[in-house]
């Protein structure tokens, strides 16, 4: 009987692990290991001639010869005390070590502090010699693997997965010698410690030395699954990741890099045949057109395929029924690597223990700071994998009810008083500080297409099939009832009146579909339908788009509500029943603006429920709404790129009618990018989608993916599969159970075998978020790198103490400061004062962002600069780079690296001493006194120059200017009678010079005034010439 005990709190040291050594006979050969089967009797073999050994039992004396092995009794080899070797290398400074760690990557796992055994304590390795005890994977509760290492031999792949603290490890074996088209995977159900894992890998290495041994292929962040094109299988792994959000102590990561690993042995004939196959190479090239490093997300411990409300309800239901918490299914609709998981799901019992489900869409998180209270705003957008594709290639719905551009958007607002989903007590999954709201967008659920083969940017809309029973729409809305409940609020934003009917065709047909489906729904559960021509309203001067959307958003919130977690007996518990479904023709620009207004309204309700604000509304132009606007703008841009190929053309600034002139050029560029992508690049993306999602699977005798004239049959059901089945009723098209409101089960403590289990058995968020025994630094902590409302505060205006730091105060135009707009910073470099010529001035003003051209100073000031300055000057003047040491003209940049660090420190200390000394005993230099006397003696009232006589003692500069005019030019100067008349007219100033009379406009001096009366700008006119 195998005994199960808990893992030791500390990891064994490496010196104790080395006490076990393998003694193998000469001529040992490769011996593949199988972890799942129990150890056979001594000297027995399996059908393949290989010994199958239970992984984790360290065989201390292993004899391998002729494909068989014999396990003898363990022999303990006592080692002599070992001492560290001497080294002449200079020690590495801590700063250098930290810099090396920084250069490895932005999101590398920090080093884990290893435990050590005290000399007086009994070693854990000595206990293992008496009897080794194991854990089974099914008995460890929540045991998520966060780190993976891929090892390879000539005939096997070994994927070693470990938890976040490197204490528990599991192993997955992949056979590389199977026939093409086959996949052989074996999972070890035992959880190992680090020492046991190392001994196991050493055993595998020793058994495969004749074929090259065991090599580390790479370290990965996760496994996405297995895919096959025309021959052998490939393994898709994640090589890079980055943190993008934190929910309940669980991180959400973005995929930043992937790698496709072939499972065929290196140098084998089958691999060479596959590599030289042009069809295989073309399939790989098509798959590379899908950039998996953009907008794909995963999480090790949080289910991002479901909403927060669904996850909390599921966990509460599991606890209420006393079931295991590790059997949670994922929402296949949003698992984009579902096709890659199918081959492994046939062998692995728990596929998501090894393969990570990824979501395609958008994830962003920001911090709302309210006088010390921290609120996280998280936006998660999930794109459906059904009927997925590019803009003009996927329109409307298919015969299964799935629509194009189906995106579920969830906003989670949580106050971070506590991190986890649990309330104090602990009350599992009952934290009242978590709220969420979900809304949906999708194409109009009818059979319609647009032909993009022409050159027109707006092809005609064609209704391919007129279904009087609206079967596709019925299936679609029944699916929405199942996912979100009832009622459903449909906001249709397509155009109502057009010169050439395009969108209005769909408006009429969609209205008829809603009317037909509503007549069979019970009262109180009918689909709420609102049709509004948002495009026409935005171009009209007498309609306010934002006000109309605000009223619609208020109706939506009263209809659907929002989710707030709490105890089932608490009045604060709120559940969202129903969803707002928004659509336009593309579900991009107008839809994103409408969803933003609805989300802004929901944000006010969520903050009110958390006790942050007293009301339920938030004004525009506040720091909170500006932050939310930036997040939703990025959300809309990402969704638009995935479906349309470009960013949003019309943003919230367009519909709010602000920054119109600055956004016109951007809108034109985005429109052209969208047209170019739709015309030339969308078909390549569509082929990549069909191959990755498994819509197209290679089969002998069938046409290749690139030979298909259309992919219609890849996204619609085969008529042969449903023609013989009973169709769903046209009247009872909905499922009555889906119309029932969502309910939260009463909270109970775990029962049965889960009674008395600690919190980390159900939700091990502590190790993932707090990282005990892990080294970290501030610039890599995700919560300190998040965008925040604090970045919108113009700190220069807070110096007087009158600035309101509330993120809910409306900012005026001069108060707003965007975090993206950085202002140039100037720095002044003060160097030692030396008596050198003016051109070699030692005091330099360097502008790091731009070099401004400066005009030379007048001669009288340059003459003052040439005067010799006394050596004793005030320290204040030295500190402010006095005028005698300032360099004018084109500035020269003096790099700080030109000065020795010792000189710079000495100069700084000298300047500080001079400043202190001059402050204690201020003095005025002779040059300063002379300059001040010259300033106060300057005449204030100078008479007009009305004669040509040279004044006595003139300045040489004045004489030079007068003599610079040639005599011929002076003689040629003459005045006509018209010039004299104009001059006398200018001299004739009435009693009220600021009053314009009727006789003034014809005069030349009022030319600009006459143009202004005609409507021209007063500041953009040319200068007035007679």
PDB file of C-alpha atoms in Angstrom, residues 74 123 135 137 183 200 211 424 426 458 528 597 621 684 719 723 732 759 804 890 940 988:
ATOM      1  CA  UNK A  74      19.944   0.468  -2.687  1.00  0.00           C
ATOM      2  CA  UNK A 123      18.530  15.266   6.686  1.00  0.00           C
ATOM      3  CA  UNK A 135       1.834  12.389  -3.902  1.00  0.00           C
ATOM      4  CA  UNK A 137      -1.707  14.555  -8.880  1.00  0.00           C
ATOM      5  CA  UNK A 183       0.782  10.917 -31.399  1.00  0.00           C
ATOM      6  CA  UNK A 200      15.007  10.942 -12.331  1.00  0.00           C
ATOM      7  CA  UNK A 211      22.579   8.102 -28.189  1.00  0.00           C
ATOM      8  CA  UNK A 424     -12.583  37.323   5.988  1.00  0.00           C
ATOM      9  CA  UNK A 426     -12.673  32.874   5.532  1.00  0.00           C
ATOM     10  CA  UNK A 458     -18.237  49.925 -49.614  1.00  0.00           C
ATOM     11  CA  UNK A 528     -35.916  44.693 -26.057  1.00  0.00           C
ATOM     12  CA  UNK A 597     -21.081  55.085 -22.966  1.00  0.00           C
ATOM     13  CA  UNK A 621     -13.371  65.317 -18.578  1.00  0.00           C
ATOM     14  CA  UNK A 684      -4.192  35.435 -46.125  1.00  0.00           C
ATOM     15  CA  UNK A 719     -26.284  19.116 -44.638  1.00  0.00           C
ATOM     16  CA  UNK A 723     -30.846  16.469 -42.746  1.00  0.00           C
ATOM     17  CA  UNK A 732     -40.599  27.027 -29.312  1.00  0.00           C
ATOM     18  CA  UNK A 759      -7.710  27.899   1.909  1.00  0.00           C
ATOM     19  CA  UNK A 804      -8.187  68.995  -6.159  1.00  0.00           C
ATOM     20  CA  UNK A 890      25.051  78.380 -31.085  1.00  0.00           C
ATOM     21  CA  UNK A 940      13.316 107.383 -18.902  1.00  0.00           C
ATOM     22  CA  UNK A 988      -4.649 113.506 -38.173  1.00  0.00           C
TER      23      UNK A 988
END
